[in-house]
Short mmCIF file of C-alpha atoms and ligand atoms in Angstrom, two decimals:
data_model
loop_
_atom_site.label_atom_id
_atom_site.label_comp_id
_atom_site.label_asym_id
_atom_site.label_seq_id
_atom_site.Cartn_x
_atom_site.Cartn_y
_atom_site.Cartn_z
CA MET R 232 -11.23 -22.17 -11.51
CA ARG R 233 -12.11 -21.82 -7.48
CA MET R 234 -10.70 -23.82 -4.74
CA ARG R 235 -13.34 -23.42 -2.27
CA VAL R 236 -11.75 -23.15 1.17
CA SER R 237 -13.58 -24.58 4.46
CA LYS R 238 -10.86 -23.83 7.09
CA VAL R 239 -11.28 -20.29 8.71
CA VAL R 240 -7.85 -18.28 8.08
CA THR R 241 -7.38 -14.62 8.08
CA ILE R 242 -5.08 -12.97 6.02
CA GLU R 243 -2.74 -12.11 8.83
CA ARG R 244 -2.46 -15.73 9.76
CA HIS R 245 -1.98 -16.98 6.18
CA ILE R 246 0.72 -14.37 5.37
CA ALA R 247 2.55 -15.49 8.52
CA GLU R 248 2.45 -18.87 7.59
CA GLU R 249 3.47 -17.92 3.81
CA GLU R 250 6.54 -15.59 5.18
CA HIS R 251 8.86 -18.70 5.57
CA LEU R 252 8.53 -19.25 1.82
CA HIS R 253 10.39 -16.12 1.30
CA GLY R 254 14.09 -16.22 2.42
CA GLY R 255 15.08 -13.61 5.25
CA ALA R 256 11.68 -13.32 6.61
CA THR R 257 11.89 -10.71 9.39
CA GLY R 258 8.19 -10.27 9.68
CA GLU R 259 8.50 -7.04 7.90
CA PHE R 260 6.43 -8.30 4.76
CA SER R 261 3.85 -9.50 7.15
CA ARG R 262 3.45 -6.00 8.78
CA LEU R 263 3.85 -4.24 5.59
CA MET R 264 0.82 -6.17 4.15
CA ARG R 265 -0.89 -5.60 7.76
CA ASP R 266 -0.84 -1.74 7.48
CA LEU R 267 -2.05 -1.99 3.75
CA THR R 268 -4.81 -4.18 4.60
CA LEU R 269 -6.26 -1.75 7.18
CA ALA R 270 -5.92 0.83 4.59
CA ILE R 271 -8.11 -1.01 2.27
CA ARG R 272 -10.67 -1.90 5.13
CA LEU R 273 -10.92 2.07 5.65
CA ILE R 274 -11.34 2.63 1.95
CA SER R 275 -13.68 -0.05 1.55
CA ARG R 276 -15.77 1.58 4.33
CA ASP R 277 -15.66 5.22 2.58
CA VAL R 278 -16.35 3.22 -0.89
CA ARG R 279 -19.55 1.70 0.71
CA ARG R 280 -20.91 4.73 2.27
CA ALA R 281 -19.68 7.09 -0.72
CA GLY R 282 -23.39 7.71 -1.69
CA LEU R 283 -24.27 9.22 1.97
CA ASN R 284 -21.54 11.04 2.74
CA ASP R 285 -21.70 13.45 -0.39
CA ILE R 286 -17.98 12.80 -1.13
CA LEU R 287 -19.16 11.83 -4.68
CA GLY R 288 -18.46 13.98 -7.59
CA LEU R 289 -15.41 15.74 -8.84
CA THR R 290 -12.82 18.15 -6.69
CA GLU R 291 -11.48 21.25 -8.28
CA ASN R 292 -7.98 19.81 -8.98
CA GLN R 293 -6.93 17.25 -11.77
CA ASN R 294 -4.32 14.27 -11.71
CA VAL R 295 -1.18 14.24 -13.83
CA HIS R 296 -3.01 12.54 -16.53
CA GLY R 297 -5.62 15.12 -16.89
CA GLU R 298 -8.51 13.37 -15.26
CA GLN R 299 -10.91 15.15 -12.80
CA VAL R 300 -9.79 13.59 -9.57
CA LYS R 301 -12.77 12.55 -7.55
CA LYS R 302 -13.01 12.89 -4.37
CA LEU R 303 -13.11 9.18 -3.24
CA ASP R 304 -9.50 8.82 -5.53
CA GLN R 305 -7.91 11.35 -3.25
CA ILE R 306 -9.55 10.02 -0.27
CA ALA R 307 -8.07 6.63 -0.84
CA ASN R 308 -4.58 7.81 -2.12
CA ASP R 309 -4.42 9.82 1.27
CA THR R 310 -5.51 6.82 3.42
CA ILE R 311 -2.96 4.50 2.02
CA PHE R 312 -0.09 7.05 2.53
CA ARG R 313 -1.25 7.65 6.19
CA ALA R 314 -1.36 3.95 6.76
CA MET R 315 2.05 3.27 5.04
CA ASP R 316 4.16 6.23 5.78
CA HIS R 317 5.15 5.58 9.18
CA GLY R 318 5.83 1.23 9.34
CA GLY R 319 9.40 1.73 8.82
CA HIS R 320 8.96 -0.85 6.08
CA LEU R 321 9.23 1.22 2.61
CA CYS R 322 11.76 3.56 1.62
CA VAL R 323 9.49 5.11 -1.31
CA MET R 324 6.19 5.10 -2.60
CA ALA R 325 4.26 5.78 -6.17
CA SER R 326 0.75 6.41 -7.04
CA GLU R 327 -1.06 7.12 -10.04
CA GLU R 328 -2.50 10.31 -8.06
CA SER R 329 1.05 11.37 -7.64
CA GLU R 330 3.28 12.83 -10.08
CA ASP R 331 6.41 11.98 -8.65
CA LEU R 332 7.93 9.45 -6.18
CA ILE R 333 6.26 10.10 -2.46
CA PRO R 334 8.93 10.10 -0.23
CA ILE R 335 8.67 8.73 3.49
CA PRO R 336 8.29 11.75 5.84
CA GLN R 337 11.70 12.50 7.42
CA GLU R 338 10.51 11.47 11.11
CA TYR R 339 9.75 7.91 10.21
CA PRO R 340 12.07 5.02 9.45
CA ARG R 341 12.69 3.54 5.99
CA GLY R 342 12.59 0.31 5.14
CA LYS R 343 13.10 -2.31 2.43
CA TYR R 344 10.22 -2.56 0.49
CA VAL R 345 8.80 -0.09 -2.09
CA LEU R 346 5.04 0.36 -2.90
CA LEU R 347 3.13 1.48 -5.93
CA PHE R 348 -0.59 1.36 -6.02
CA ASP R 349 -3.43 2.78 -7.79
CA PRO R 350 -5.54 3.85 -4.84
CA LEU R 351 -9.04 3.56 -6.96
CA ASP R 352 -9.57 2.05 -10.00
CA GLY R 353 -12.45 2.45 -12.24
CA SER R 354 -13.23 6.38 -11.10
CA SER R 355 -15.50 6.68 -13.90
CA ASN R 356 -17.66 3.82 -11.97
CA ILE R 357 -17.52 5.60 -8.66
CA ASP R 358 -20.60 7.95 -8.99
CA VAL R 359 -23.06 4.85 -10.53
CA ASN R 360 -22.41 2.31 -7.71
CA VAL R 361 -20.14 -0.24 -9.84
CA THR R 362 -17.53 -1.98 -8.95
CA ILE R 363 -14.31 -0.01 -8.40
CA GLY R 364 -10.74 -0.91 -6.52
CA THR R 365 -7.57 -0.71 -5.49
CA ILE R 366 -4.33 -2.25 -7.11
CA PHE R 367 -0.71 -2.66 -5.44
CA SER R 368 2.74 -3.92 -6.32
CA VAL R 369 5.43 -4.53 -3.84
CA TYR R 370 9.42 -4.40 -4.92
CA ARG R 371 12.54 -4.90 -2.66
CA ARG R 372 14.62 -1.91 -3.01
CA VAL R 373 17.60 -2.14 -5.65
CA THR R 374 19.74 0.72 -4.07
CA PRO R 375 21.59 0.33 -0.57
CA ASP R 376 19.72 1.00 2.46
CA TYR R 377 22.12 3.38 3.74
CA LEU R 378 20.76 5.67 1.06
CA GLY R 379 17.83 6.31 3.03
CA ASP R 380 15.24 7.48 0.89
CA GLY R 381 14.10 5.09 -2.17
CA THR R 382 14.93 6.46 -5.76
CA LEU R 383 13.05 6.57 -9.15
CA GLU R 384 15.74 3.46 -9.81
CA ASP R 385 14.25 1.44 -6.79
CA VAL R 386 10.44 2.12 -8.61
CA LEU R 387 11.12 1.73 -12.17
CA GLN R 388 11.57 -2.47 -11.97
CA GLN R 389 10.45 -4.92 -14.19
CA GLY R 390 7.07 -6.96 -13.00
CA LEU R 391 9.66 -10.02 -12.77
CA ARG R 392 11.01 -8.25 -9.71
CA GLN R 393 7.70 -7.62 -7.92
CA VAL R 394 7.67 -9.63 -4.32
CA ALA R 395 3.72 -9.13 -4.20
CA ALA R 396 1.05 -8.03 -6.31
CA GLY R 397 -2.57 -7.80 -5.29
CA TYR R 398 -6.08 -6.09 -6.35
CA VAL R 399 -9.08 -5.61 -4.21
CA CYS R 400 -12.66 -5.51 -5.87
CA TYR R 401 -15.30 -3.12 -3.80
CA GLY R 402 -18.18 -5.07 -5.32
CA SER R 403 -20.85 -7.34 -3.79
CA SER R 404 -18.49 -8.48 -1.10
CA THR R 405 -15.04 -6.71 -0.75
CA GLN R 406 -12.39 -9.17 -2.19
CA LEU R 407 -8.59 -8.84 -1.77
CA VAL R 408 -6.73 -11.36 -4.66
CA TYR R 409 -2.84 -11.38 -3.95
CA THR R 410 0.06 -13.28 -4.71
CA THR R 411 3.18 -13.35 -3.37
CA GLY R 412 4.85 -15.54 -5.97
CA ASN R 413 3.10 -18.80 -4.13
CA GLY R 414 0.05 -18.81 -6.23
CA VAL R 415 -3.16 -16.53 -6.18
CA ASP R 416 -5.29 -16.33 -3.06
CA VAL R 417 -8.33 -14.44 -2.57
CA PHE R 418 -9.54 -13.29 0.65
CA THR R 419 -13.26 -11.96 1.54
CA TYR R 420 -13.72 -9.13 3.88
CA ASP R 421 -16.44 -9.84 6.65
CA PRO R 422 -17.33 -6.59 8.31
CA THR R 423 -18.83 -7.65 11.07
CA ILE R 424 -15.46 -9.06 12.34
CA GLY R 425 -13.03 -6.43 10.45
CA GLU R 426 -11.21 -9.68 8.82
CA PHE R 427 -10.09 -10.58 5.46
CA LEU R 428 -10.89 -14.51 5.94
CA LEU R 429 -9.41 -16.63 3.01
CA SER R 430 -12.06 -17.89 0.94
CA ASP R 431 -10.38 -19.31 -2.37
CA GLU R 432 -6.91 -20.38 -2.58
CA LYS R 433 -4.14 -21.31 -5.40
CA VAL R 434 -6.74 -19.99 -7.86
CA GLN R 435 -6.23 -21.18 -11.65
CA ILE R 436 -7.43 -19.27 -14.85
CA PRO R 437 -9.03 -21.46 -17.64
CA ALA R 438 -6.98 -22.76 -20.34
CA ARG R 439 -9.54 -20.67 -22.09
CA GLY R 440 -12.60 -19.11 -21.75
CA LYS R 441 -16.02 -17.62 -23.53
CA TYR R 442 -15.75 -13.96 -22.45
CA TYR R 443 -13.98 -11.18 -24.42
CA SER R 444 -13.89 -7.81 -22.49
CA VAL R 445 -12.88 -4.43 -24.47
CA ASN R 446 -13.95 -0.92 -25.09
CA GLU R 447 -15.65 -1.52 -28.57
CA GLY R 448 -16.53 2.34 -28.50
CA ASN R 449 -12.81 2.60 -29.79
CA SER R 450 -13.01 -0.30 -32.69
CA SER R 451 -12.88 2.75 -35.34
CA LYS R 452 -9.14 3.44 -34.20
CA TRP R 453 -8.14 0.13 -34.10
CA ASN R 454 -5.65 -1.69 -36.79
CA ASP R 455 -7.02 -4.02 -39.01
CA ASN R 456 -5.39 -7.16 -37.28
CA LEU R 457 -7.13 -6.53 -34.15
CA LYS R 458 -10.34 -5.67 -35.96
CA ARG R 459 -10.57 -9.06 -37.37
CA TYR R 460 -9.54 -10.78 -34.40
CA ILE R 461 -12.70 -9.11 -32.31
CA GLU R 462 -15.07 -10.38 -35.40
CA HIS R 463 -13.68 -13.76 -35.12
CA LEU R 464 -14.67 -13.90 -31.67
CA LYS R 465 -18.18 -12.53 -32.87
CA THR R 466 -18.34 -15.49 -35.69
CA PRO R 467 -20.29 -18.46 -34.73
CA SER R 468 -18.18 -21.85 -35.14
CA PRO R 469 -19.19 -25.46 -35.68
CA ASP R 470 -17.74 -26.69 -32.49
CA ASN R 471 -20.10 -23.89 -30.80
CA LYS R 472 -16.75 -22.60 -29.20
CA ARG R 473 -17.61 -18.84 -30.67
CA PRO R 474 -19.40 -16.59 -30.60
CA TYR R 475 -18.01 -15.38 -26.95
CA SER R 476 -20.00 -13.36 -25.12
CA ALA R 477 -18.95 -9.39 -24.24
CA ARG R 478 -18.33 -8.24 -21.12
CA TYR R 479 -16.95 -4.49 -20.23
CA VAL R 480 -17.34 -2.98 -16.83
CA GLY R 481 -14.70 -0.35 -17.19
CA SER R 482 -13.05 -0.94 -14.02
CA ALA R 483 -9.94 -3.04 -14.83
CA ILE R 484 -10.30 -5.11 -11.49
CA ALA R 485 -13.92 -5.79 -11.97
CA ASP R 486 -12.97 -7.13 -15.92
CA LEU R 487 -10.00 -8.58 -14.75
CA HIS R 488 -11.40 -10.68 -11.84
CA ARG R 489 -14.04 -12.02 -14.12
CA THR R 490 -11.61 -13.07 -16.66
CA LEU R 491 -9.48 -14.57 -13.90
CA ILE R 492 -12.48 -16.61 -12.16
CA TYR R 493 -14.23 -17.47 -15.81
CA GLY R 494 -11.76 -17.41 -18.51
CA GLY R 495 -11.49 -15.37 -21.48
CA ILE R 496 -9.35 -12.57 -22.08
CA PHE R 497 -9.39 -8.68 -21.37
CA MET R 498 -7.66 -6.29 -23.51
CA TYR R 499 -6.74 -2.35 -23.42
CA PRO R 500 -5.14 -2.03 -26.71
CA ALA R 501 -3.05 0.65 -28.59
CA ASP R 502 -5.38 2.82 -30.87
CA SER R 503 -4.45 5.50 -33.53
CA SER R 504 -5.28 8.05 -30.63
CA SER R 505 -3.33 6.25 -27.93
CA PRO R 506 -0.39 4.53 -29.40
CA LYS R 507 0.39 3.19 -25.86
CA GLY R 508 -3.08 2.08 -24.77
CA LYS R 509 -4.43 3.48 -21.91
CA LEU R 510 -3.63 1.18 -18.52
CA ARG R 511 -0.37 2.06 -16.78
CA LEU R 512 2.41 -0.55 -16.67
CA MET R 513 3.23 0.50 -12.91
CA TYR R 514 0.76 0.09 -11.10
CA GLU R 515 -2.27 -1.76 -13.50
CA ALA R 516 -0.61 -3.87 -16.07
CA ASN R 517 2.33 -5.15 -13.58
CA PRO R 518 0.42 -6.01 -10.74
CA LEU R 519 -2.32 -7.63 -12.62
CA SER R 520 0.14 -9.60 -14.85
CA MET R 521 1.77 -11.24 -12.25
CA ILE R 522 -1.67 -12.43 -10.80
CA VAL R 523 -2.70 -13.67 -13.74
CA GLU R 524 0.79 -15.58 -14.43
CA GLN R 525 0.65 -17.21 -10.91
CA ALA R 526 -3.04 -18.40 -11.98
CA GLY R 527 -1.29 -19.94 -15.54
CA GLY R 528 -2.73 -17.29 -17.57
CA ARG R 529 -0.96 -14.93 -19.94
CA ALA R 530 -0.27 -11.13 -20.01
CA THR R 531 1.56 -8.95 -22.73
CA ASP R 532 1.57 -5.74 -24.57
CA GLY R 533 0.04 -7.95 -27.88
CA VAL R 534 3.81 -9.16 -28.58
CA ARG R 535 6.14 -8.71 -25.22
CA ARG R 536 5.21 -10.28 -21.74
CA ILE R 537 4.56 -7.52 -19.55
CA LEU R 538 6.50 -8.36 -16.60
CA GLU R 539 9.37 -8.05 -18.93
CA LEU R 540 9.29 -4.61 -20.10
CA LYS R 541 11.88 -2.27 -18.74
CA PRO R 542 9.86 0.58 -17.50
CA THR R 543 11.14 4.05 -18.15
CA ALA R 544 8.54 6.41 -16.10
CA ILE R 545 6.39 6.08 -13.32
CA HIS R 546 3.10 6.77 -15.36
CA GLU R 547 4.12 5.09 -18.90
CA ARG R 548 1.06 3.29 -20.81
CA THR R 549 1.42 -0.28 -22.34
CA PRO R 550 -0.59 -1.88 -24.30
CA PHE R 551 -2.64 -4.71 -22.43
CA TYR R 552 -3.65 -8.22 -23.44
CA ILE R 553 -4.60 -10.36 -20.44
CA GLY R 554 -6.58 -13.87 -19.42
CA SER R 555 -6.79 -17.48 -20.52
CA ARG R 556 -3.15 -18.37 -22.06
CA GLU R 557 -5.10 -19.95 -25.50
CA ASP R 558 -7.20 -16.86 -25.71
CA VAL R 559 -3.88 -14.41 -25.41
CA LEU R 560 -2.00 -16.69 -27.59
CA GLU R 561 -4.71 -16.39 -30.33
CA ALA R 562 -5.06 -12.66 -30.21
CA GLU R 563 -1.21 -12.18 -30.66
CA ALA R 564 -1.52 -14.58 -33.70
CA PHE R 565 -4.24 -12.32 -35.18
CA LEU R 566 -2.12 -9.23 -34.38
CA ARG R 567 1.11 -10.65 -36.18
CA GLY R 568 -1.39 -11.14 -39.26
CA GLU R 569 -1.64 -14.94 -38.98
CA PHE R 570 -5.35 -15.61 -39.33
CA PRO R 571 -7.01 -19.34 -39.26
CA ALA R 572 -8.69 -20.13 -42.62
CA ALA R 573 -12.20 -18.63 -42.70
P1 AHG N 148 -8.74 4.44 -12.96
O1 AHG N 148 -10.04 4.70 -12.61
O2 AHG N 148 -7.67 4.12 -12.11
O3 AHG N 148 -7.58 5.99 -14.14
O4 AHG N 148 -8.39 3.51 -13.96
C1 AHG N 148 -9.42 3.50 -14.96
C2 AHG N 148 -9.08 2.57 -16.30
C3 AHG N 148 -9.25 0.94 -15.80
O5 AHG N 148 -9.78 1.21 -14.65
C4 AHG N 148 -10.36 0.77 -16.88
O6 AHG N 148 -9.85 -0.66 -17.36
C5 AHG N 148 -10.10 1.71 -17.82
O7 AHG N 148 -9.89 2.99 -17.31
C6 AHG N 148 -11.38 1.91 -18.97
O8 AHG N 148 -11.16 2.85 -19.72
P2 AHG N 148 -12.27 3.34 -21.01
O9 AHG N 148 -13.18 3.87 -19.90
O10 AHG N 148 -11.31 4.30 -21.94
O11 AHG N 148 -12.83 2.30 -21.64
MN1 MN N 149 -6.78 2.17 -12.79
MN1 MN N 150 -7.22 5.26 -10.37
#
């Protein structure tokens, strides 16, 4: 549900005003977000020009998942690294596009935060002008400052411990959706003044929606309970609550953003060829789950709350069910084999 805003507030001012809500505010977090929004503005510029600068198409190298890395993925990855490596707010970074931890260069100071990111989400949509995005997740380091460089222990924290999470949709407009645990706010980029302006504040996801979002091309590999759930959503009900409409963009941030605003459920389930699903816990599921929970929704792996999962690897995957509370609870009931009387 949108809470349209009339006042003109930039993201910098909004962050500064909210800084006092977080004990020990030193302005370091505000400076971290200032640098991150600069990177996002640069990526937005490159995304908008992708068709013109011949940066479409594949590069020769692949990422850790064996996926062809498209040039825009690399440019976005490098842009975030170069914007974030010297500000003195971070002790370590991790990215979908880098197999191992990304250290802060020796010549720069280290800070108390940790940044994980998916620099470009929805890569399969880059060349066809469909909405793609960026996802980020911020933690406070857990190892002592005197150690200098952050470690894997600082990166592999439960999603519950995130201090901030956000995503950007490079769509009909560039929108940044983010939370620091005080509700979900949406900022829309105005390229004529180079500012992100607050456009919706304290967004709440509807308790139930009429959209389901899943790649049905995988349905032959689903277990029977999941098949029953999807059939249930497609079956007309006397109260007209069903059938739901199917929507699937193929960029998690786009499917998630529609689900946040309109309600319903977005899923990337486990299946017989992907026992942990496809989406990555640390830089896709965790940040998106913090946002949806802050908006009053629910996010699980079909059984457990995403934010409570204990990570063991940077790139680990998790089955993913996220969206309106009632929809996700209903999906979990079907997955447990509990079906309403037909
Ligand atoms: P990325 O481009 O960062 O690898 O993410 C792509 C992900 C996610 O954005 C989307 O929901 C999912 O891949 C789509 O996967 P399928 O094409 O298998 O449906
Ligand atoms: Mn992604
Ligand atoms: Mn990506």
